[in-house]
Amino acid sequence: MLVFEVLETTTLPAFDEEEEISPDDHELVHDLYKLWENTNQPGLIETWHDALQTREEALDLFSLGLLDLRTRAQVERLFWSVAREVHAIASEIKHAPEELKKISKMLPDKYFCNFSLFQSLPDSWAIDQIFPIMPLSRLDEKPDRTATLQDITCDSDGKIDNFVSTRNFSYHLPVHTLNKDPYYIGVFLVGAYQEILGDLHNLFGDTNAVHVSVYKDHYEIEQVIDGETVAEVLDYVQFNPKKMVRTVETWVTTSMKAGIITPEEGREFLSNYRSGLYGYTYLEKD
């Protein structure tokens, strides 16, 4: 089982229902606003096609410098409001067109999580393996959002957007709105095989591991194994951490003598550098 924390979330923009557009707003904004106001079941396909075309036209004009940033933002908010409205109506149709069903893949929030897909769940990316995934926090509350999961790597493929569901699979995971408390998600049926496949992908290294023994009426934590540090991972790829520290120390000392930085700034820089170098490869909270 893999457990990771959600770090941050982002959601698609929306147009406030109480917000109105002015006569001076761009024609494309007026077109999308009318589509949003008049969305109905008989004209659903036409509305969706018109919204796509209008947004595409806005993007083209923006790339040519013929559309200002404010108008671009208005178009985005209105387009996604139309998309949500079309999807809501289409979901109530028994035999909705496949094109409208695909909108559901576009709408979920993105939950950014403290893990590397390629290191810990490579089969999810390589062979589209669908692992059972669910929130581990706030299980006494009904999820009020849906989301896809994004990892902390720089690769755009570092995401999970296929999940086990009652209808075979789903493009999003039911989750809760984040609050000030840590929010954890668990991935089940993973283990050493995924870790071996991941090797040192993205140079993230092994995660912290916990061995737990489960008994009839209780459980016991048998062993806690720390994951790899940045220094250990760099050493695997022929970088010498001690030499790196000495190089930085020399630079800091030279900069302090030259008056480029103060002694306090030098000490703080070295402290942060050592802390990062000998700390966990995944993100850690202060």
PDB file of C-alpha atoms in Angstrom:
ATOM      1  CA  MET A   1       0.000   0.000   0.000  1.00  0.00           C
ATOM      2  CA  LEU A   2       1.278   3.476  -0.934  1.00  0.00           C
ATOM      3  CA  VAL A   3       0.192   6.465   1.176  1.00  0.00           C
ATOM      4  CA  PHE A   4       0.808  10.067   0.173  1.00  0.00           C
ATOM      5  CA  GLU A   5      -0.400  13.522   1.161  1.00  0.00           C
ATOM      6  CA  VAL A   6      -2.208  15.982  -1.070  1.00  0.00           C
ATOM      7  CA  LEU A   7      -0.152  19.168  -1.223  1.00  0.00           C
ATOM      8  CA  GLU A   8      -2.325  21.536  -3.222  1.00  0.00           C
ATOM      9  CA  THR A   9      -5.279  21.626  -5.565  1.00  0.00           C
ATOM     10  CA  THR A  10      -6.446  23.591  -8.556  1.00  0.00           C
ATOM     11  CA  THR A  11      -9.850  23.808 -10.163  1.00  0.00           C
ATOM     12  CA  LEU A  12     -11.108  25.099 -13.487  1.00  0.00           C
ATOM     13  CA  PRO A  13     -12.362  28.709 -13.518  1.00  0.00           C
ATOM     14  CA  ALA A  14     -16.053  29.503 -13.498  1.00  0.00           C
ATOM     15  CA  PHE A  15     -18.201  32.544 -14.245  1.00  0.00           C
ATOM     16  CA  ASP A  16     -20.150  33.837 -11.263  1.00  0.00           C
ATOM     17  CA  GLU A  17     -23.878  33.464 -11.853  1.00  0.00           C
ATOM     18  CA  GLU A  18     -24.459  36.948 -10.404  1.00  0.00           C
ATOM     19  CA  GLU A  19     -21.773  38.480 -12.596  1.00  0.00           C
ATOM     20  CA  GLU A  20     -22.872  40.331 -15.708  1.00  0.00           C
ATOM     21  CA  ILE A  21     -20.994  41.360 -18.809  1.00  0.00           C
ATOM     22  CA  SER A  22     -20.895  44.922 -20.091  1.00  0.00           C
ATOM     23  CA  PRO A  23     -21.743  46.203 -23.578  1.00  0.00           C
ATOM     24  CA  ASP A  24     -18.061  47.058 -24.018  1.00  0.00           C
ATOM     25  CA  ASP A  25     -16.916  43.451 -23.571  1.00  0.00           C
ATOM     26  CA  HIS A  26     -15.603  41.581 -26.588  1.00  0.00           C
ATOM     27  CA  GLU A  27     -18.044  39.962 -29.027  1.00  0.00           C
ATOM     28  CA  LEU A  28     -16.692  36.499 -28.181  1.00  0.00           C
ATOM     29  CA  VAL A  29     -17.516  37.088 -24.511  1.00  0.00           C
ATOM     30  CA  HIS A  30     -21.079  37.998 -25.460  1.00  0.00           C
ATOM     31  CA  ASP A  31     -21.357  34.879 -27.639  1.00  0.00           C
ATOM     32  CA  LEU A  32     -20.255  32.560 -24.831  1.00  0.00           C
ATOM     33  CA  TYR A  33     -22.454  34.312 -22.290  1.00  0.00           C
ATOM     34  CA  LYS A  34     -25.501  33.742 -24.524  1.00  0.00           C
ATOM     35  CA  LEU A  35     -24.573  30.072 -24.921  1.00  0.00           C
ATOM     36  CA  TRP A  36     -24.302  29.718 -21.144  1.00  0.00           C
ATOM     37  CA  GLU A  37     -27.655  31.433 -20.535  1.00  0.00           C
ATOM     38  CA  ASN A  38     -29.512  29.444 -23.193  1.00  0.00           C
ATOM     39  CA  THR A  39     -28.051  25.967 -22.723  1.00  0.00           C
ATOM     40  CA  ASN A  40     -30.821  23.361 -23.053  1.00  0.00           C
ATOM     41  CA  GLN A  41     -31.152  19.688 -23.899  1.00  0.00           C
ATOM     42  CA  PRO A  42     -32.452  19.957 -27.505  1.00  0.00           C
ATOM     43  CA  GLY A  43     -29.505  22.105 -28.595  1.00  0.00           C
ATOM     44  CA  LEU A  44     -26.826  20.514 -26.447  1.00  0.00           C
ATOM     45  CA  ILE A  45     -24.526  19.318 -29.229  1.00  0.00           C
ATOM     46  CA  GLU A  46     -24.747  22.640 -31.075  1.00  0.00           C
ATOM     47  CA  THR A  47     -24.049  24.567 -27.877  1.00  0.00           C
ATOM     48  CA  TRP A  48     -20.962  22.488 -27.160  1.00  0.00           C
ATOM     49  CA  HIS A  49     -19.624  22.825 -30.699  1.00  0.00           C
ATOM     50  CA  ASP A  50     -20.208  26.587 -30.663  1.00  0.00           C
ATOM     51  CA  ALA A  51     -18.439  26.905 -27.304  1.00  0.00           C
ATOM     52  CA  LEU A  52     -15.434  24.958 -28.572  1.00  0.00           C
ATOM     53  CA  GLN A  53     -15.241  27.049 -31.726  1.00  0.00           C
ATOM     54  CA  THR A  54     -15.547  30.338 -29.836  1.00  0.00           C
ATOM     55  CA  ARG A  55     -12.816  29.381 -27.392  1.00  0.00           C
ATOM     56  CA  GLU A  56     -10.542  28.279 -30.233  1.00  0.00           C
ATOM     57  CA  GLU A  57     -11.085  31.599 -31.980  1.00  0.00           C
ATOM     58  CA  ALA A  58     -10.245  33.441 -28.773  1.00  0.00           C
ATOM     59  CA  LEU A  59      -7.016  31.474 -28.335  1.00  0.00           C
ATOM     60  CA  ASP A  60      -5.988  32.251 -31.909  1.00  0.00           C
ATOM     61  CA  LEU A  61      -6.643  35.969 -31.444  1.00  0.00           C
ATOM     62  CA  PHE A  62      -4.782  35.992 -28.145  1.00  0.00           C
ATOM     63  CA  SER A  63      -1.721  34.305 -29.667  1.00  0.00           C
ATOM     64  CA  LEU A  64      -1.711  36.980 -32.387  1.00  0.00           C
ATOM     65  CA  GLY A  65      -1.865  39.775 -29.820  1.00  0.00           C
ATOM     66  CA  LEU A  66      -5.374  40.810 -30.866  1.00  0.00           C
ATOM     67  CA  LEU A  67      -7.082  39.866 -27.604  1.00  0.00           C
ATOM     68  CA  ASP A  68      -6.178  41.261 -24.178  1.00  0.00           C
ATOM     69  CA  LEU A  69      -5.587  39.157 -21.081  1.00  0.00           C
ATOM     70  CA  ARG A  70      -8.787  40.250 -19.337  1.00  0.00           C
ATOM     71  CA  THR A  71     -10.918  39.090 -22.275  1.00  0.00           C
ATOM     72  CA  ARG A  72      -8.973  35.830 -22.470  1.00  0.00           C
ATOM     73  CA  ALA A  73      -9.780  35.223 -18.794  1.00  0.00           C
ATOM     74  CA  GLN A  74     -13.480  36.003 -19.359  1.00  0.00           C
ATOM     75  CA  VAL A  75     -13.586  33.551 -22.265  1.00  0.00           C
ATOM     76  CA  GLU A  76     -11.977  30.804 -20.164  1.00  0.00           C
ATOM     77  CA  ARG A  77     -14.366  31.264 -17.259  1.00  0.00           C
ATOM     78  CA  LEU A  78     -17.403  31.311 -19.530  1.00  0.00           C
ATOM     79  CA  PHE A  79     -16.229  28.335 -21.575  1.00  0.00           C
ATOM     80  CA  TRP A  80     -15.811  26.129 -18.511  1.00  0.00           C
ATOM     81  CA  SER A  81     -19.145  27.302 -17.150  1.00  0.00           C
ATOM     82  CA  VAL A  82     -20.749  26.202 -20.426  1.00  0.00           C
ATOM     83  CA  ALA A  83     -18.867  22.891 -20.235  1.00  0.00           C
ATOM     84  CA  ARG A  84     -20.182  22.224 -16.722  1.00  0.00           C
ATOM     85  CA  GLU A  85     -23.735  23.102 -17.760  1.00  0.00           C
ATOM     86  CA  VAL A  86     -23.611  20.878 -20.855  1.00  0.00           C
ATOM     87  CA  HIS A  87     -22.160  18.012 -18.828  1.00  0.00           C
ATOM     88  CA  ALA A  88     -24.808  18.355 -16.117  1.00  0.00           C
ATOM     89  CA  ILE A  89     -27.630  18.157 -18.662  1.00  0.00           C
ATOM     90  CA  ALA A  90     -25.957  15.362 -20.675  1.00  0.00           C
ATOM     91  CA  SER A  91     -25.517  13.225 -17.546  1.00  0.00           C
ATOM     92  CA  GLU A  92     -29.290  13.108 -17.171  1.00  0.00           C
ATOM     93  CA  ILE A  93     -29.802  11.829 -20.729  1.00  0.00           C
ATOM     94  CA  LYS A  94     -30.074   8.057 -20.920  1.00  0.00           C
ATOM     95  CA  HIS A  95     -28.240   7.734 -24.229  1.00  0.00           C
ATOM     96  CA  ALA A  96     -26.113  10.871 -24.349  1.00  0.00           C
ATOM     97  CA  PRO A  97     -23.772  11.276 -27.336  1.00  0.00           C
ATOM     98  CA  GLU A  98     -20.288   9.919 -26.694  1.00  0.00           C
ATOM     99  CA  GLU A  99     -18.825  13.329 -27.445  1.00  0.00           C
ATOM    100  CA  LEU A 100     -20.694  14.852 -24.510  1.00  0.00           C
ATOM    101  CA  LYS A 101     -19.773  12.001 -22.171  1.00  0.00           C
ATOM    102  CA  LYS A 102     -16.102  12.805 -22.751  1.00  0.00           C
ATOM    103  CA  ILE A 103     -16.577  16.224 -21.152  1.00  0.00           C
ATOM    104  CA  SER A 104     -16.405  14.491 -17.769  1.00  0.00           C
ATOM    105  CA  LYS A 105     -12.683  13.887 -18.367  1.00  0.00           C
ATOM    106  CA  MET A 106     -12.093  17.623 -18.691  1.00  0.00           C
ATOM    107  CA  LEU A 107     -13.831  18.889 -15.552  1.00  0.00           C
ATOM    108  CA  PRO A 108     -12.307  17.289 -12.409  1.00  0.00           C
ATOM    109  CA  ASP A 109     -10.032  19.245 -10.079  1.00  0.00           C
ATOM    110  CA  LYS A 110      -6.319  18.475 -10.009  1.00  0.00           C
ATOM    111  CA  TYR A 111      -4.948  17.279  -6.667  1.00  0.00           C
ATOM    112  CA  PHE A 112      -1.157  17.612  -6.506  1.00  0.00           C
ATOM    113  CA  CYS A 113       0.311  14.851  -4.364  1.00  0.00           C
ATOM    114  CA  ASN A 114       3.661  14.137  -2.707  1.00  0.00           C
ATOM    115  CA  PHE A 115       4.758  11.106  -4.719  1.00  0.00           C
ATOM    116  CA  SER A 116       6.377  10.090  -8.004  1.00  0.00           C
ATOM    117  CA  LEU A 117       4.175   8.032 -10.297  1.00  0.00           C
ATOM    118  CA  PHE A 118       7.185   6.708 -12.234  1.00  0.00           C
ATOM    119  CA  GLN A 119       8.993   5.663  -9.059  1.00  0.00           C
ATOM    120  CA  SER A 120       6.168   4.082  -7.049  1.00  0.00           C
ATOM    121  CA  LEU A 121       3.430   3.254  -9.604  1.00  0.00           C
ATOM    122  CA  PRO A 122       5.192   2.754 -12.958  1.00  0.00           C
ATOM    123  CA  ASP A 123       2.620   0.221 -14.207  1.00  0.00           C
ATOM    124  CA  SER A 124      -0.056   2.910 -13.954  1.00  0.00           C
ATOM    125  CA  TRP A 125       1.821   4.838 -16.637  1.00  0.00           C
ATOM    126  CA  ALA A 126       3.387   1.984 -18.639  1.00  0.00           C
ATOM    127  CA  ILE A 127       0.508  -0.476 -19.090  1.00  0.00           C
ATOM    128  CA  ASP A 128      -2.511   1.530 -17.845  1.00  0.00           C
ATOM    129  CA  GLN A 129      -2.818  -0.621 -14.723  1.00  0.00           C
ATOM    130  CA  ILE A 130      -5.728   0.616 -12.607  1.00  0.00           C
ATOM    131  CA  PHE A 131      -4.944   0.368  -8.886  1.00  0.00           C
ATOM    132  CA  PRO A 132      -7.624   0.711  -6.200  1.00  0.00           C
ATOM    133  CA  ILE A 133      -7.292   4.246  -4.830  1.00  0.00           C
ATOM    134  CA  MET A 134      -9.289   6.038  -2.138  1.00  0.00           C
ATOM    135  CA  PRO A 135      -8.971   8.852   0.401  1.00  0.00           C
ATOM    136  CA  LEU A 136      -7.765   7.778   3.844  1.00  0.00           C
ATOM    137  CA  SER A 137      -8.816  10.990   5.558  1.00  0.00           C
ATOM    138  CA  ARG A 138     -12.296  12.142   6.615  1.00  0.00           C
ATOM    139  CA  LEU A 139     -13.942   8.792   5.907  1.00  0.00           C
ATOM    140  CA  ASP A 140     -16.921   9.909   7.982  1.00  0.00           C
ATOM    141  CA  GLU A 141     -17.663  12.648   5.429  1.00  0.00           C
ATOM    142  CA  LYS A 142     -19.170  12.299   1.975  1.00  0.00           C
ATOM    143  CA  PRO A 143     -16.773  13.443  -0.776  1.00  0.00           C
ATOM    144  CA  ASP A 144     -17.927  16.702  -2.327  1.00  0.00           C
ATOM    145  CA  ARG A 145     -15.499  17.011  -5.253  1.00  0.00           C
ATOM    146  CA  THR A 146     -13.931  14.893  -7.977  1.00  0.00           C
ATOM    147  CA  ALA A 147     -10.275  15.014  -8.976  1.00  0.00           C
ATOM    148  CA  THR A 148      -7.421  13.515 -10.917  1.00  0.00           C
ATOM    149  CA  LEU A 149      -4.108  13.001  -9.125  1.00  0.00           C
ATOM    150  CA  GLN A 150      -0.899  14.730 -10.222  1.00  0.00           C
ATOM    151  CA  ASP A 151       2.538  13.838  -8.862  1.00  0.00           C
ATOM    152  CA  ILE A 152       5.458  16.195  -8.096  1.00  0.00           C
ATOM    153  CA  THR A 153       7.589  15.249 -11.109  1.00  0.00           C
ATOM    154  CA  CYS A 154       8.186  17.566 -14.043  1.00  0.00           C
ATOM    155  CA  ASP A 155       6.697  15.044 -16.491  1.00  0.00           C
ATOM    156  CA  SER A 156       3.209  15.806 -17.812  1.00  0.00           C
ATOM    157  CA  ASP A 157       2.468  12.054 -17.775  1.00  0.00           C
ATOM    158  CA  GLY A 158       2.868  12.014 -13.999  1.00  0.00           C
ATOM    159  CA  LYS A 159      -0.844  11.785 -13.300  1.00  0.00           C
ATOM    160  CA  ILE A 160      -3.594   9.279 -12.546  1.00  0.00           C
ATOM    161  CA  ASP A 161      -6.910   9.775 -14.339  1.00  0.00           C
ATOM    162  CA  ASN A 162      -8.333   6.240 -14.383  1.00  0.00           C
ATOM    163  CA  PHE A 163      -9.866   4.826 -11.216  1.00  0.00           C
ATOM    164  CA  VAL A 164     -11.775   1.750 -10.090  1.00  0.00           C
ATOM    165  CA  SER A 165     -15.491   2.484  -9.723  1.00  0.00           C
ATOM    166  CA  THR A 166     -18.836   0.722  -9.503  1.00  0.00           C
ATOM    167  CA  ARG A 167     -19.105   1.133 -13.287  1.00  0.00           C
ATOM    168  CA  ASN A 168     -15.839  -0.663 -14.031  1.00  0.00           C
ATOM    169  CA  PHE A 169     -13.673   2.484 -14.132  1.00  0.00           C
ATOM    170  CA  SER A 170     -13.966   6.254 -13.832  1.00  0.00           C
ATOM    171  CA  TYR A 171     -11.986   9.258 -15.052  1.00  0.00           C
ATOM    172  CA  HIS A 172     -11.974  10.894 -11.628  1.00  0.00           C
ATOM    173  CA  LEU A 173     -11.778  10.089  -7.929  1.00  0.00           C
ATOM    174  CA  PRO A 174     -14.347  11.275  -5.340  1.00  0.00           C
ATOM    175  CA  VAL A 175     -12.460  13.444  -2.827  1.00  0.00           C
ATOM    176  CA  HIS A 176     -13.078  16.092  -0.169  1.00  0.00           C
ATOM    177  CA  THR A 177     -12.452  19.810  -0.324  1.00  0.00           C
ATOM    178  CA  LEU A 178      -9.093  20.471   1.312  1.00  0.00           C
ATOM    179  CA  ASN A 179      -8.962  22.259   4.648  1.00  0.00           C
ATOM    180  CA  LYS A 180      -6.136  23.050   7.076  1.00  0.00           C
ATOM    181  CA  ASP A 181      -5.755  19.381   8.102  1.00  0.00           C
ATOM    182  CA  PRO A 182      -3.464  16.968   6.209  1.00  0.00           C
ATOM    183  CA  TYR A 183      -5.300  14.971   3.548  1.00  0.00           C
ATOM    184  CA  TYR A 184      -4.001  11.508   2.705  1.00  0.00           C
ATOM    185  CA  ILE A 185      -4.763   9.161  -0.181  1.00  0.00           C
ATOM    186  CA  GLY A 186      -3.982   5.439  -0.315  1.00  0.00           C
ATOM    187  CA  VAL A 187      -3.126   3.269  -3.315  1.00  0.00           C
ATOM    188  CA  PHE A 188      -3.690  -0.453  -2.755  1.00  0.00           C
ATOM    189  CA  LEU A 189      -2.240  -3.666  -4.233  1.00  0.00           C
ATOM    190  CA  VAL A 190       1.186  -2.148  -4.830  1.00  0.00           C
ATOM    191  CA  GLY A 191       4.471  -3.360  -3.397  1.00  0.00           C
ATOM    192  CA  ALA A 192       8.045  -4.360  -4.108  1.00  0.00           C
ATOM    193  CA  TYR A 193       7.374  -5.061  -7.789  1.00  0.00           C
ATOM    194  CA  GLN A 194       6.422  -1.438  -8.444  1.00  0.00           C
ATOM    195  CA  GLU A 195       9.411  -0.195  -6.440  1.00  0.00           C
ATOM    196  CA  ILE A 196      11.814  -2.389  -8.415  1.00  0.00           C
ATOM    197  CA  LEU A 197      10.346  -1.240 -11.721  1.00  0.00           C
ATOM    198  CA  GLY A 198      10.591   2.386 -10.637  1.00  0.00           C
ATOM    199  CA  ASP A 199      14.290   2.043  -9.709  1.00  0.00           C
ATOM    200  CA  LEU A 200      15.509   5.669  -9.458  1.00  0.00           C
ATOM    201  CA  HIS A 201      13.149   7.274 -11.952  1.00  0.00           C
ATOM    202  CA  ASN A 202      13.175  11.074 -11.598  1.00  0.00           C
ATOM    203  CA  LEU A 203      15.886  10.567  -8.931  1.00  0.00           C
ATOM    204  CA  PHE A 204      13.269  10.414  -6.183  1.00  0.00           C
ATOM    205  CA  GLY A 205      14.480   7.162  -4.645  1.00  0.00           C
ATOM    206  CA  ASP A 206      12.703   4.899  -2.191  1.00  0.00           C
ATOM    207  CA  THR A 207       9.870   6.217  -0.039  1.00  0.00           C
ATOM    208  CA  ASN A 208       9.675   5.810   3.711  1.00  0.00           C
ATOM    209  CA  ALA A 209       8.382   2.303   4.485  1.00  0.00           C
ATOM    210  CA  VAL A 210       6.448   0.953   7.450  1.00  0.00           C
ATOM    211  CA  HIS A 211       6.024  -2.747   8.279  1.00  0.00           C
ATOM    212  CA  VAL A 212       2.717  -3.381  10.040  1.00  0.00           C
ATOM    213  CA  SER A 213       1.478  -6.645  11.534  1.00  0.00           C
ATOM    214  CA  VAL A 214      -2.298  -6.966  11.755  1.00  0.00           C
ATOM    215  CA  TYR A 215      -3.895  -9.173  14.378  1.00  0.00           C
ATOM    216  CA  LYS A 216      -7.488 -10.067  15.144  1.00  0.00           C
ATOM    217  CA  ASP A 217      -8.070  -7.222  17.592  1.00  0.00           C
ATOM    218  CA  HIS A 218      -5.148  -4.857  17.024  1.00  0.00           C
ATOM    219  CA  TYR A 219      -2.169  -3.977  14.856  1.00  0.00           C
ATOM    220  CA  GLU A 220       1.488  -3.340  15.600  1.00  0.00           C
ATOM    221  CA  ILE A 221       4.079  -1.234  13.781  1.00  0.00           C
ATOM    222  CA  GLU A 222       7.019  -3.598  13.552  1.00  0.00           C
ATOM    223  CA  GLN A 223       9.545  -1.432  11.723  1.00  0.00           C
ATOM    224  CA  VAL A 224       9.941   2.023  10.194  1.00  0.00           C
ATOM    225  CA  ILE A 225      12.472   2.310   7.370  1.00  0.00           C
ATOM    226  CA  ASP A 226      13.536   5.780   6.275  1.00  0.00           C
ATOM    227  CA  GLY A 227      13.497   6.550   2.572  1.00  0.00           C
ATOM    228  CA  GLU A 228      16.565   7.731   0.724  1.00  0.00           C
ATOM    229  CA  THR A 229      18.073  11.181   1.091  1.00  0.00           C
ATOM    230  CA  VAL A 230      18.996  13.533  -1.729  1.00  0.00           C
ATOM    231  CA  ALA A 231      22.674  12.898  -0.967  1.00  0.00           C
ATOM    232  CA  GLU A 232      22.256   9.121  -1.291  1.00  0.00           C
ATOM    233  CA  VAL A 233      20.466   9.415  -4.618  1.00  0.00           C
ATOM    234  CA  LEU A 234      23.080  11.836  -5.976  1.00  0.00           C
ATOM    235  CA  ASP A 235      25.822   9.454  -4.877  1.00  0.00           C
ATOM    236  CA  TYR A 236      24.224   6.714  -7.018  1.00  0.00           C
ATOM    237  CA  VAL A 237      24.743   8.898 -10.102  1.00  0.00           C
ATOM    238  CA  GLN A 238      28.392   9.739  -9.298  1.00  0.00           C
ATOM    239  CA  PHE A 239      27.951  13.074  -7.520  1.00  0.00           C
ATOM    240  CA  ASN A 240      29.965  13.424  -4.307  1.00  0.00           C
ATOM    241  CA  PRO A 241      27.787  15.159  -1.658  1.00  0.00           C
ATOM    242  CA  LYS A 242      30.741  16.024   0.593  1.00  0.00           C
ATOM    243  CA  LYS A 243      32.593  17.622  -2.312  1.00  0.00           C
ATOM    244  CA  MET A 244      29.455  19.552  -3.228  1.00  0.00           C
ATOM    245  CA  VAL A 245      29.187  20.921   0.318  1.00  0.00           C
ATOM    246  CA  ARG A 246      32.875  21.938   0.335  1.00  0.00           C
ATOM    247  CA  THR A 247      32.424  23.741  -3.004  1.00  0.00           C
ATOM    248  CA  VAL A 248      29.452  25.683  -1.677  1.00  0.00           C
ATOM    249  CA  GLU A 249      31.278  26.477   1.585  1.00  0.00           C
ATOM    250  CA  THR A 250      34.182  27.921  -0.428  1.00  0.00           C
ATOM    251  CA  TRP A 251      31.816  30.049  -2.503  1.00  0.00           C
ATOM    252  CA  VAL A 252      30.007  31.324   0.606  1.00  0.00           C
ATOM    253  CA  THR A 253      33.269  32.185   2.373  1.00  0.00           C
ATOM    254  CA  THR A 254      34.576  34.039  -0.685  1.00  0.00           C
ATOM    255  CA  SER A 255      31.288  35.931  -1.072  1.00  0.00           C
ATOM    256  CA  MET A 256      31.272  36.973   2.598  1.00  0.00           C
ATOM    257  CA  LYS A 257      34.865  38.258   2.400  1.00  0.00           C
ATOM    258  CA  ALA A 258      33.979  40.222  -0.735  1.00  0.00           C
ATOM    259  CA  GLY A 259      30.954  41.764   1.010  1.00  0.00           C
ATOM    260  CA  ILE A 260      28.493  40.244  -1.463  1.00  0.00           C
ATOM    261  CA  ILE A 261      26.549  38.546   1.356  1.00  0.00           C
ATOM    262  CA  THR A 262      26.529  39.032   5.115  1.00  0.00           C
ATOM    263  CA  PRO A 263      27.753  36.353   7.569  1.00  0.00           C
ATOM    264  CA  GLU A 264      24.128  35.765   8.633  1.00  0.00           C
ATOM    265  CA  GLU A 265      23.071  35.213   5.021  1.00  0.00           C
ATOM    266  CA  GLY A 266      26.023  32.882   4.474  1.00  0.00           C
ATOM    267  CA  ARG A 267      25.180  30.758   7.505  1.00  0.00           C
ATOM    268  CA  GLU A 268      21.507  30.587   6.536  1.00  0.00           C
ATOM    269  CA  PHE A 269      22.380  29.603   2.952  1.00  0.00           C
ATOM    270  CA  LEU A 270      24.714  26.815   4.098  1.00  0.00           C
ATOM    271  CA  SER A 271      22.157  25.557   6.627  1.00  0.00           C
ATOM    272  CA  ASN A 272      19.423  25.385   3.979  1.00  0.00           C
ATOM    273  CA  TYR A 273      21.780  23.726   1.492  1.00  0.00           C
ATOM    274  CA  ARG A 274      22.854  21.005   3.932  1.00  0.00           C
ATOM    275  CA  SER A 275      19.260  20.485   5.077  1.00  0.00           C
ATOM    276  CA  GLY A 276      18.110  19.955   1.497  1.00  0.00           C
ATOM    277  CA  LEU A 277      21.051  17.769   0.557  1.00  0.00           C
ATOM    278  CA  TYR A 278      20.733  15.390   3.497  1.00  0.00           C
ATOM    279  CA  GLY A 279      16.952  15.474   3.661  1.00  0.00           C
ATOM    280  CA  TYR A 280      14.238  13.276   2.149  1.00  0.00           C
ATOM    281  CA  THR A 281      13.895  13.302  -1.646  1.00  0.00           C
ATOM    282  CA  TYR A 282      10.149  13.961  -1.353  1.00  0.00           C
ATOM    283  CA  LEU A 283       8.679  17.216  -0.044  1.00  0.00           C
ATOM    284  CA  GLU A 284       8.812  17.675   3.719  1.00  0.00           C
ATOM    285  CA  LYS A 285       6.866  20.172   5.795  1.00  0.00           C
ATOM    286  CA  ASP A 286       8.755  22.393   8.239  1.00  0.00           C
TER     287      ASP A 286
END
